[in-house]
Amino acid sequence: MLARLATEKGTGMLYALLCYHDEGVVTSWSKAEDDAVLAKRRRVQQEMVDKGRMGPAIRLVPTASATTIRTSGSEQLVLDGPFAETKEQLLGLYIVDCDSLEEVVDFAKRLKEGESTTFEIRPMRIFEKGVLSGKETLAS
């Protein structure tokens, strides 16, 4: 998965699609509504999976479980909850390997079709590929 970037120079770019939504709206969905959104997204994601270009798709747990670390002067403060005090919260992300910004924009548009989710697209660079539970992540 996404290994081609580690072995072939100039063959693509990793992008993060950051998903923002009103958390109150998302957490109010019934299981059937949530399942319908995820099923639609899986159909769109499958095209990228088939090309070997779909990385992790992650849903963050509700912001009530967040911990924020801020610096105040020389003191580091550990606070409950998210840092941002806005209606829209970062609720998840996708990692995809695309040849162009146009390709990732098209993917994001198809993912959010019929939804009010906001997607922020950012190119990525991997500084450390990392190991999680003995398994290499991303550019393995």
Short mmCIF file of N, CA and C in Angstrom, two decimals, residues 4-12:
data_model
loop_
_atom_site.label_atom_id
_atom_site.label_comp_id
_atom_site.label_asym_id
_atom_site.label_seq_id
_atom_site.Cartn_x
_atom_site.Cartn_y
_atom_site.Cartn_z
N ARG A 4 4.86 2.55 -3.60
CA ARG A 4 5.52 3.06 -4.80
C ARG A 4 6.23 4.37 -4.55
N LEU A 5 5.76 5.17 -3.61
CA LEU A 5 6.42 6.44 -3.33
C LEU A 5 7.78 6.25 -2.70
N ALA A 6 7.96 5.14 -2.02
CA ALA A 6 9.25 4.88 -1.38
C ALA A 6 10.28 4.39 -2.38
N THR A 7 9.83 3.87 -3.52
CA THR A 7 10.76 3.26 -4.46
C THR A 7 10.85 3.98 -5.80
N GLU A 8 9.87 4.78 -6.15
CA GLU A 8 9.86 5.46 -7.44
C GLU A 8 9.78 6.96 -7.23
N LYS A 9 10.82 7.67 -7.62
CA LYS A 9 10.80 9.13 -7.46
C LYS A 9 9.83 9.77 -8.44
N GLY A 10 9.13 10.77 -7.97
CA GLY A 10 8.29 11.57 -8.84
C GLY A 10 7.06 10.89 -9.39
N THR A 11 6.59 9.83 -8.76
CA THR A 11 5.45 9.11 -9.32
C THR A 11 4.13 9.47 -8.66
N GLY A 12 4.13 10.38 -7.75
CA GLY A 12 2.87 10.74 -7.11
C GLY A 12 3.13 11.56 -5.88
#
